[in-house]
Coordinates of C-alpha atoms and ligand atoms in Angstrom, one line a residue:
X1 CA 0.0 0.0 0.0
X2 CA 3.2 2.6 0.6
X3 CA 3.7 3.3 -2.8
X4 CA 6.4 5.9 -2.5
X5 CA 5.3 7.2 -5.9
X6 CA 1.9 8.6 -5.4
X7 CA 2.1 12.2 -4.5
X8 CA 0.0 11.5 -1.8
X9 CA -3.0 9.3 -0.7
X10 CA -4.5 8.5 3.1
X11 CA -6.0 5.3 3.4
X12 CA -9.0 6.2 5.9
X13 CA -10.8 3.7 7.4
X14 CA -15.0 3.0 7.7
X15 CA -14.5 5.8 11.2
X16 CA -12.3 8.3 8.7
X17 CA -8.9 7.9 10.4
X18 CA -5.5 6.9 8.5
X19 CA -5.1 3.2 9.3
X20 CA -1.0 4.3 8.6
X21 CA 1.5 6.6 10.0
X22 CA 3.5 8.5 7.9
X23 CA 7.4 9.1 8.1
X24 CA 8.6 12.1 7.4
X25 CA 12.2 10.8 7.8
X26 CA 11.8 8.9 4.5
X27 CA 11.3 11.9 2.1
X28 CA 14.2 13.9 3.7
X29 CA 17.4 13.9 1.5
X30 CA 19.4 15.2 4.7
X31 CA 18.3 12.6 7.1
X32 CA 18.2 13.6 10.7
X33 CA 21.5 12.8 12.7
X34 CA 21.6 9.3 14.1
X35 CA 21.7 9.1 18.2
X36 CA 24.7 8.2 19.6
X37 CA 26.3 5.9 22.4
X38 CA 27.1 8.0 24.8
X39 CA 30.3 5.7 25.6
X40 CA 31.5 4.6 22.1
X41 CA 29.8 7.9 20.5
X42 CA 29.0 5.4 17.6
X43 CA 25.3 5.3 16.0
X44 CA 23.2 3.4 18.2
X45 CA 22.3 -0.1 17.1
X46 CA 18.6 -1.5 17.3
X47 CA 20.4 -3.9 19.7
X48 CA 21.4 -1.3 22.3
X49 CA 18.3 0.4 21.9
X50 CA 16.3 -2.1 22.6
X51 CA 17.5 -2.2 25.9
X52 CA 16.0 0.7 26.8
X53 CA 13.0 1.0 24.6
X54 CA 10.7 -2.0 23.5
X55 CA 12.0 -3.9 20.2
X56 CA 9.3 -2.2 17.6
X57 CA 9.8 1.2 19.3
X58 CA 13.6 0.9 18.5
X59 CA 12.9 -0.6 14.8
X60 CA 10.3 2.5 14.1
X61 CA 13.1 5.0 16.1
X62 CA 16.2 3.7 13.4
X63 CA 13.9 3.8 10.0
X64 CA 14.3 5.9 7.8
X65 CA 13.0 4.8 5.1
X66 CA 9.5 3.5 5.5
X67 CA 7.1 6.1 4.4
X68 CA 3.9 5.0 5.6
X69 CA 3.4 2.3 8.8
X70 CA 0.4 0.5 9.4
X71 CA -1.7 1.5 12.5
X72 CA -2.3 -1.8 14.8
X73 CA -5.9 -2.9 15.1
X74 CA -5.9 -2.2 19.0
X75 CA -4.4 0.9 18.7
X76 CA -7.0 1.7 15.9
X77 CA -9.7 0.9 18.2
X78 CA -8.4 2.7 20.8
X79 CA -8.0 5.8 18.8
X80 CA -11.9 5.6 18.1
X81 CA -12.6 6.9 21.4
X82 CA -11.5 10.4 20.9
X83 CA -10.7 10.5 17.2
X84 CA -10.9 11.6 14.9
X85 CA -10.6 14.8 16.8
X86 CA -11.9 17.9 15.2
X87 CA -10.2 20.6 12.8
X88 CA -12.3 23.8 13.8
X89 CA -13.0 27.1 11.8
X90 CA -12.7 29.7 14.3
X91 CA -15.3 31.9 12.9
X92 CA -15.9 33.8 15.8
X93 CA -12.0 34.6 16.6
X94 CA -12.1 35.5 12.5
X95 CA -15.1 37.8 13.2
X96 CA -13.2 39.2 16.5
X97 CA -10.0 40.2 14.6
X98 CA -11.8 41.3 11.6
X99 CA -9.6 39.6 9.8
X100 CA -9.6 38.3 5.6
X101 CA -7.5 35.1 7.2
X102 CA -9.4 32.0 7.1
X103 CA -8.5 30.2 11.0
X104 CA -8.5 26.5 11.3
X105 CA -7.3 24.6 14.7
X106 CA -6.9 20.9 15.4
X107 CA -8.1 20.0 18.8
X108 CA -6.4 17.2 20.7
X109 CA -7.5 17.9 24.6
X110 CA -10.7 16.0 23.8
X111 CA -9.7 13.0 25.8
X112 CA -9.3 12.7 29.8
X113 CA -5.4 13.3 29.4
X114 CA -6.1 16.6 28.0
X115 CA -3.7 16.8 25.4
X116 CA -2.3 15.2 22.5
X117 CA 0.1 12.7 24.3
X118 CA -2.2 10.3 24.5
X119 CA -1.7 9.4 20.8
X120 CA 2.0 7.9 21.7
X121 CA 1.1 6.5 24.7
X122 CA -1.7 4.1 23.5
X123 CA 1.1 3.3 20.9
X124 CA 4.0 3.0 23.3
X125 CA 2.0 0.8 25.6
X126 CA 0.5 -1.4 23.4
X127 CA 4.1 -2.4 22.0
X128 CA 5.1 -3.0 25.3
X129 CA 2.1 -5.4 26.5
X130 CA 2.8 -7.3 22.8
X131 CA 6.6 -7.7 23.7
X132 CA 5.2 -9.6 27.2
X133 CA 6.6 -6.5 29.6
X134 CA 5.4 -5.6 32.9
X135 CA 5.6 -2.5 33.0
X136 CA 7.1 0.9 31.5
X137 CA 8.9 4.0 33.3
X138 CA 8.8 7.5 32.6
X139 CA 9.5 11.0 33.7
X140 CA 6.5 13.7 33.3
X141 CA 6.9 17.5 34.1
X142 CA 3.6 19.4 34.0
X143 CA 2.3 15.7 33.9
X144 CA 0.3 15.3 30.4
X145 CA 2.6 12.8 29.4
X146 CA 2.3 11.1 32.5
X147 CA -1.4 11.2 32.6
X148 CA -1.7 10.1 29.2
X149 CA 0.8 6.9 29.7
X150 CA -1.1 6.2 33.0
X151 CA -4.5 5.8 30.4
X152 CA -2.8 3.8 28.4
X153 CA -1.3 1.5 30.4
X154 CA -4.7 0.6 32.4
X155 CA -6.1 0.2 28.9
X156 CA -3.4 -2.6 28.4
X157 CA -3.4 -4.1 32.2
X158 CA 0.6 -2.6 32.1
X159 CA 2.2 -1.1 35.1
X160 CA 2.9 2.3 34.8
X161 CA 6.0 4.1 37.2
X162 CA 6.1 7.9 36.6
X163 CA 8.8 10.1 38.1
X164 CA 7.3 13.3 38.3
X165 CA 9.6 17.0 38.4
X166 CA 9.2 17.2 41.9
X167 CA 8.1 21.1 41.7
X168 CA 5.1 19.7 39.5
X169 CA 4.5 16.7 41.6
X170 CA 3.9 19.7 44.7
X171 CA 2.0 22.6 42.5
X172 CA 0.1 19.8 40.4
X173 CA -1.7 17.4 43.1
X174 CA -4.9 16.9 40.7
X175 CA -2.9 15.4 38.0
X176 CA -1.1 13.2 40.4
X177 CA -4.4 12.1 41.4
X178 CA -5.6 11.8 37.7
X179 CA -2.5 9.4 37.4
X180 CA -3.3 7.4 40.4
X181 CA -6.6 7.1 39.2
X182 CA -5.7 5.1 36.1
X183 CA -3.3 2.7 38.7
X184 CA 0.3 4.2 37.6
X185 CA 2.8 4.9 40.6
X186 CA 3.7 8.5 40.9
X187 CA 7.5 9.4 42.9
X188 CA 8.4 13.1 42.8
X189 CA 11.6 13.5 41.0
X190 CA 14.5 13.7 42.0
X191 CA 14.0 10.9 44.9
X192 CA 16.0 8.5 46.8
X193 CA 14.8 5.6 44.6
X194 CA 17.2 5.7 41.9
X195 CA 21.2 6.0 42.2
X196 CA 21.0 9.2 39.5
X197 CA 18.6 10.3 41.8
X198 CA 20.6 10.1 45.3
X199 CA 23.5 12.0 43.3
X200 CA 21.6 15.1 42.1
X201 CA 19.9 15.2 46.0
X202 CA 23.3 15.2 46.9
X203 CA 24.5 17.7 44.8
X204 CA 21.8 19.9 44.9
X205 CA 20.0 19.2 48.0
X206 CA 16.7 21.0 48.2
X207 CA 16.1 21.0 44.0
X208 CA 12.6 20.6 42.8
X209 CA 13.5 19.0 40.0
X210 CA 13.9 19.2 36.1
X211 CA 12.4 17.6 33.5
X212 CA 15.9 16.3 32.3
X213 CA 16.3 15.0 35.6
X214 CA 13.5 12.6 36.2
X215 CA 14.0 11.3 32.2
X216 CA 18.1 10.1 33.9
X217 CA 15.4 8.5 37.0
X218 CA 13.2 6.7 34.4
X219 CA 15.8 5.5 32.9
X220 CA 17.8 3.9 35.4
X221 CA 14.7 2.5 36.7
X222 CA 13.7 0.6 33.6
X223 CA 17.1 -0.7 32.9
X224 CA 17.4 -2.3 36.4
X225 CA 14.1 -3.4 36.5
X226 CA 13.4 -6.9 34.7
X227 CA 10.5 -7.1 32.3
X228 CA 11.0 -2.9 32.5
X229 CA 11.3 -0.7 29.5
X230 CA 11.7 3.5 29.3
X231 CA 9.4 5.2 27.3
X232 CA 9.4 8.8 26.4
X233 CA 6.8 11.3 25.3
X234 CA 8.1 13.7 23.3
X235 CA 11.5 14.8 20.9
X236 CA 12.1 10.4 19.6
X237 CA 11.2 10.1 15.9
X238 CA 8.9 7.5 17.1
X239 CA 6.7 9.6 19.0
X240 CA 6.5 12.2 15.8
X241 CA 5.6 9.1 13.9
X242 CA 2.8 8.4 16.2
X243 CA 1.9 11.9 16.3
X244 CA 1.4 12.0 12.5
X245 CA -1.6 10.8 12.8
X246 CA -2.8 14.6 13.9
X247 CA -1.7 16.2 10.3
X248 CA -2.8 13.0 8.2
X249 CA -6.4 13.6 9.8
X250 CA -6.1 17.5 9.4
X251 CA -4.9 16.8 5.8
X252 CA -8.0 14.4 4.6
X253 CA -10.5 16.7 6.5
X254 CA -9.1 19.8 4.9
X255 CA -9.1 17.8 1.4
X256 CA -12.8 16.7 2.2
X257 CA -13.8 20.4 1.8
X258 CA -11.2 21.3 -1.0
X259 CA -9.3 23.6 1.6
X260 CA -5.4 24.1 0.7
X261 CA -3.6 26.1 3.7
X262 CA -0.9 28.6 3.2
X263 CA 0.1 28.5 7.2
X264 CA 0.6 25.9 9.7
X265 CA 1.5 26.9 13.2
X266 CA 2.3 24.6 16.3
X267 CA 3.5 25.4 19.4
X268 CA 7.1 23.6 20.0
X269 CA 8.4 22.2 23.0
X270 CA 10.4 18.9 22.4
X271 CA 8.5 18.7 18.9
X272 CA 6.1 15.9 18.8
X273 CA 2.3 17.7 18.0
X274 CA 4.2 20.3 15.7
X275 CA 5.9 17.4 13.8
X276 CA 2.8 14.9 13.7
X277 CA 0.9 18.4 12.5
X278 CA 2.9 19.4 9.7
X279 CA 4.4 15.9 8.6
X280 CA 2.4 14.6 6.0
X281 CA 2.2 18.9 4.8
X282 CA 6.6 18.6 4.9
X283 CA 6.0 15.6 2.9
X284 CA 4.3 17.4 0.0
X285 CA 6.9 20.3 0.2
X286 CA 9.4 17.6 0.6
X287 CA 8.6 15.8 -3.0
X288 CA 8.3 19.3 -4.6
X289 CA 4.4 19.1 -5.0
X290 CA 3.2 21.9 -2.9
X291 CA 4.5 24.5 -0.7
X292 CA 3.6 25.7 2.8
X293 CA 5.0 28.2 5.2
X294 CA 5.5 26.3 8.7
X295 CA 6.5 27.7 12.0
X296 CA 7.2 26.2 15.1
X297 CA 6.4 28.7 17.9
X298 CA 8.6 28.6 21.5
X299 CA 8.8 30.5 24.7
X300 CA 11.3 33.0 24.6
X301 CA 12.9 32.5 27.7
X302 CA 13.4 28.6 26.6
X303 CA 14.6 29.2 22.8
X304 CA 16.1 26.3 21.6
X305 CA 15.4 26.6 17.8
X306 CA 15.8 30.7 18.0
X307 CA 19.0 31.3 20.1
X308 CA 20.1 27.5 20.7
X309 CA 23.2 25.6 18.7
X310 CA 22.8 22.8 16.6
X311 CA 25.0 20.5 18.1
X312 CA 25.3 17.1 19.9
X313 CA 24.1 17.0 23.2
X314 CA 22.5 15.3 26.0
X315 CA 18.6 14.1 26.4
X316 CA 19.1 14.4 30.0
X317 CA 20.9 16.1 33.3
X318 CA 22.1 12.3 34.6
X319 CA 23.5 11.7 31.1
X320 CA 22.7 8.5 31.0
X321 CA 20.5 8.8 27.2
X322 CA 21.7 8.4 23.5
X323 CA 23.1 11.9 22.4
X324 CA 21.0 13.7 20.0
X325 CA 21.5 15.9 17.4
X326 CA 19.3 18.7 18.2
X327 CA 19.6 22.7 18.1
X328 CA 20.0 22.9 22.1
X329 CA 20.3 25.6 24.8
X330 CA 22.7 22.5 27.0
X331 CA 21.3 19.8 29.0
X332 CA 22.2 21.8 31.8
X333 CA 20.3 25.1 30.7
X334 CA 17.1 25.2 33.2
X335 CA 14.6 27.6 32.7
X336 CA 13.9 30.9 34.2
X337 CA 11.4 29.9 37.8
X338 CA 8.6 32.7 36.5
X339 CA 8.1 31.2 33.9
X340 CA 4.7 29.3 34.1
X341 CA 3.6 28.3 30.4
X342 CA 5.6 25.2 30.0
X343 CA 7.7 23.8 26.9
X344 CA 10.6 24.1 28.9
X345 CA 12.9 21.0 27.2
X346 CA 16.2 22.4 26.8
X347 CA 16.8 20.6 23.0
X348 CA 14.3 19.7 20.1
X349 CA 13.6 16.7 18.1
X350 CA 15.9 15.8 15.4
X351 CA 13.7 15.6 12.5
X352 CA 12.5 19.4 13.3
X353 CA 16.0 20.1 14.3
X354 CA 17.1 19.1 10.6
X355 CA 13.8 20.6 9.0
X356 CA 14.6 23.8 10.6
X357 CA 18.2 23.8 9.9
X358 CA 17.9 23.1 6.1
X359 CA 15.2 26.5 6.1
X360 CA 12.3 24.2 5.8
X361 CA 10.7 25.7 9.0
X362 CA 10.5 29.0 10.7
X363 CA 10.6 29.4 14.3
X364 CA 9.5 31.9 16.4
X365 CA 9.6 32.8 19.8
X366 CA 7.4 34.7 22.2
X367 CA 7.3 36.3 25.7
X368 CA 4.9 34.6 28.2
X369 CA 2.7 37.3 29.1
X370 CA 1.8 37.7 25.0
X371 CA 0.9 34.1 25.1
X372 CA -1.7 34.1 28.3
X373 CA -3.5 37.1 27.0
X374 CA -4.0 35.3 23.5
X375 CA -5.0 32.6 25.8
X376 CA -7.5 34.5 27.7
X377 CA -8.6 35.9 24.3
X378 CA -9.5 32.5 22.7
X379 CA -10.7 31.2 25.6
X380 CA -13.6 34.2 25.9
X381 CA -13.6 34.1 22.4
X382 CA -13.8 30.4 21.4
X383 CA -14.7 28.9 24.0
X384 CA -12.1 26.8 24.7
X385 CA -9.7 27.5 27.7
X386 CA -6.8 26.6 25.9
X387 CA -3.0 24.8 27.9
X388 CA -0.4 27.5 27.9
X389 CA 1.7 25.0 25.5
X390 CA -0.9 25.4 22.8
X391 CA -1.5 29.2 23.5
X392 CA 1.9 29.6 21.9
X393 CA 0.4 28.5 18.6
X394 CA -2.5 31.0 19.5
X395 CA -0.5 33.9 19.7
X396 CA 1.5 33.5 16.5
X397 CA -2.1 31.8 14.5
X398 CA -3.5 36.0 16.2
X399 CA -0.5 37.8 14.9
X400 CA -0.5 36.3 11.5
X401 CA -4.4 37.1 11.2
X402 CA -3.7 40.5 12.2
X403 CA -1.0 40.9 9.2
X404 CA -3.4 39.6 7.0
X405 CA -5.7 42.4 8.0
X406 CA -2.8 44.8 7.5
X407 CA -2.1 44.1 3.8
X408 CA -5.8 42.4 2.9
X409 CA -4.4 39.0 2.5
X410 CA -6.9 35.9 3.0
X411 CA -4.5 33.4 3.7
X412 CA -5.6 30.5 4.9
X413 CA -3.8 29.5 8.9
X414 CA -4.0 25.9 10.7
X415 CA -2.6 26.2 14.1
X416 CA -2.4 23.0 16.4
X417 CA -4.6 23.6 19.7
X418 CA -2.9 20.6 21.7
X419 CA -4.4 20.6 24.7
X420 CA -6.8 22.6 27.7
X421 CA -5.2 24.1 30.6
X422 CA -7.6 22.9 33.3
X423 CA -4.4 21.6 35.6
X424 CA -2.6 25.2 35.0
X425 CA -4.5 27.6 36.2
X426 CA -1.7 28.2 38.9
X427 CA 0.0 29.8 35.3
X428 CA -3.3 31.9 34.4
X429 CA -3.8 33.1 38.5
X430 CA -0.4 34.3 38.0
X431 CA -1.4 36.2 35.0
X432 CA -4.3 37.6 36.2
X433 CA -2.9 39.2 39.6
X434 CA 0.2 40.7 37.2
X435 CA 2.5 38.3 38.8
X436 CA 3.9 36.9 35.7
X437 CA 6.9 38.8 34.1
X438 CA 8.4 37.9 30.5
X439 CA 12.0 36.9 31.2
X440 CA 14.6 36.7 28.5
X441 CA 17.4 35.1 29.0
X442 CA 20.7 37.3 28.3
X443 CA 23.2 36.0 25.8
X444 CA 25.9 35.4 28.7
X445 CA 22.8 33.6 31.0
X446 CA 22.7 31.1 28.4
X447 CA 26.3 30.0 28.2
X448 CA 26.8 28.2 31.3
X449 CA 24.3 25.7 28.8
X450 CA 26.4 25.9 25.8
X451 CA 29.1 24.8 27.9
X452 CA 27.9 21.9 29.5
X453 CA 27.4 20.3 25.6
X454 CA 29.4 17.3 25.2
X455 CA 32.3 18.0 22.7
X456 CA 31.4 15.8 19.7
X457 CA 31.1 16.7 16.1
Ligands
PLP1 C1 3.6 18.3 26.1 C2 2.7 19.3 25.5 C3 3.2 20.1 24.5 C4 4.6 20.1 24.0 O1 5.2 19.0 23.6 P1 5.6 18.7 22.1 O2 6.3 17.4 22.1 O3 6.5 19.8 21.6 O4 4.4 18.6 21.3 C5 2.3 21.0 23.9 N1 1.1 21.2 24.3 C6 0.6 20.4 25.3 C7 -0.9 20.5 25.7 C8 1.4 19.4 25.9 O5 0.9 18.6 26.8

């Protein structure tokens, strides 16, 4: 069926959803950089992968050369619960801003998890329950990943050990709960539990934690654990893969009604909803067929793509990951404590990484308090109270329509509306009582990251 000569065709099923991922890595003539052993810093094998992650994960993380890869019956039928989800026309937002742009937005927070992870977990755990595991570890920060791996895993009768950044695990008791609901184990992060874990307390004593951090915690505990594998919910090439799914659905729906889009915005944190959104869209610009302008939006006071280095670097603080090629701001850059609206990975997926660096993809980045009141904006406009993450996408899909106003231009905008912000309204109380300030890192703040890169070329 993956005829890599038709320009393009989604096989929908009887329910209108693609029955195959599609992999952007095979119509990329510069492929993205391999990971590599952090000990031999050769590529890694599927071997040594599949250590850490379950065999098929590690098969669909190396190719690169498979464009499209059928969608498992379960996971199918689990998918039919919440999707397809909806592409919108924000007529009202359109009317607000009196704007000639035409506003589309693809919804993922209809689903208990609230957010668009859940389309990698269901994946992640169902190749973990065929392998015959027990269970799978994982680090969450805000905890969306870790909600949406806790669904899954009761789905699949898998355990489910989350380390939660300990700040989160504090601020965030309702999602722990949400977790704990579905029957995963939640430890703040960094604990006593894990060896990396007694070595940061000891270094650090008193941290709450970093994302980076409880990914090094994960890890260690899958590896010593038998019947244990890590899985990860955002930057792998195998979480874009499953996240495809988002921009094959967007691209048949938009097809259905003849619509071709000039624009497609996502917000950008480690990658995964901005690269399932535009892949199959690359694609198309990939083989020459059609063109789009794409941009990945990011907070300014984490910019990896905007100020960071494309370079080799760590996945996490413990260094105990692959090395990635990714433009970076250093495993050890940690975000600014004000700010509140999340995406706060310090690298970026290597497939984007690549896009970006080839001039594929545009990036920009903007300041927090920009992003809440788009936020607040959509959400009296629309309806929707929209997750600071996605608000990013809001405020750049806003500032676009307003340019079209500007010089008359219709254009036609998709922006990717990942998630609702239910669990962050900590974030929008901070906002409201003027609490929240828009802090840019200075050039010299950001170096003590760029020096903690590993020196490989
Ligand atoms: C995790 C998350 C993001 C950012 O992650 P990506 O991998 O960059 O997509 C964006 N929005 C929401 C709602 C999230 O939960």
């Amino acid at each position: 069926m993956s005829e890599n000569s038709i320009p393009y065709k989604i096989y929908l099923n009887e329910h209108e959803m693609p029955i195959q991922w599609y992999n952007v890595r095979a119509d990329m003539k510069h492929k993205p950089a391999p990971l590599l052993n952090p000990g031999t810093l050769q590529p890694m094998t599927e071997e040594e992968l599949s250590g850490v992650f379950c065999s098929e994960l590690a098969k669909q993380e190396l190719d690169e050369t498979t464009p499209y890869i059928d969608i498992p019956e379960e996971i199918l039928k689990f998918y039919k619960m919440y999707r397809p989800s909806p592409l919108v026309r924000a007529y009202c937002l359109e009317e607000k801003l009196q704007t000639p742009a035409k506003i589309y937005y693809k919804f993922e927070g209809n689903n208990t998890s609230g957010s668009h992870k859940l389309n990698s977990a269901i994946a992640q755990a169902y190749y973990a329950k065929k392998q015959g595991l027990k269970g799978v570890t994982t680090e969450t920060g805000a905890g969306q990943w870790g909600t949406a791996l806790s669904m899954a895993c009761s789905y699949f009768d898998l355990d489910c050990k989350v380390y939660m950044v300990k700040v989160s695990y504090e601020q965030k008791p309702f999602r722990r709960e949400v977790m704990r609901t579905y029957g995963a184990s939640v430890t703040p992060s960094p604990s006593e539990t894990t060896e990396v874990g007694r070595k940061i307390l000891a270094e650090f004593p008193g941290t709450t934690g970093s994302l980076g951090c409880a990914i090094s915690e994960a890890v260690e505990a899958a590896v010593s654990t038998e019947g244990y594998r890590y899985v990860l919910g955002s930057v792998l090439n195998q979480v874009l893969l499953h996240q495809s799914v988002i921009g094959l659905e967007t691209r048949a729906a938009l097809d259905k009604y003849g619509i071709q889009p000039d624009m497609i915005i996502g917000c950008a944190g480690g990658g995964s909803n901005l690269g399932g959104l535009i892949s199959p869209f690359m694609g198309e610009k990939l083989r020459g067929e059609r063109d789009y302008q794409f941009i990945a939006v990011e907070p300014a006071s984490c910019p990896s793509l905007t100020r960071g280095k494309y370079a080799y670097d760590f996945c996490d603080t413990g260094k105990v990951c692959p090395l990635a090629k990714m433009y970076t701001l250093g495993s050890g850059f940690i975000p600014s404590a004000n700010h509140a609206g999340g995406l706060r990975y310090h690298g970026m997926s290597s497939v984007l990484s690549q896009l970006y660096d080839d001039g594929l993809m545009e990036a920009r980045a903007v300041e927090q308090t920009a992003v809440f009141e788009a936020a607040e904006q959509f959400a009296r406009i629309e309806g929707i109270l929209p997750a600071p993450e996605s608000s990013h996408a809001i405020r750049v899909a806003i500032d676009e329509a307003l340019k079209c106003k500007e010089s008359g231009e219709a254009k036609t905008i998709v922006f990717g509306l990942t998630g609702t912000g239910y669990f962050d309204m900590i974030a929008y109380e901070k906002f409201h009582n003027g609490d929240m300030s828009d802090y840019i890192p200075t050039d010299q703040e950001l170096e003590p990251g760029f020096a903690s890169l590993p020196n490989v070329e």
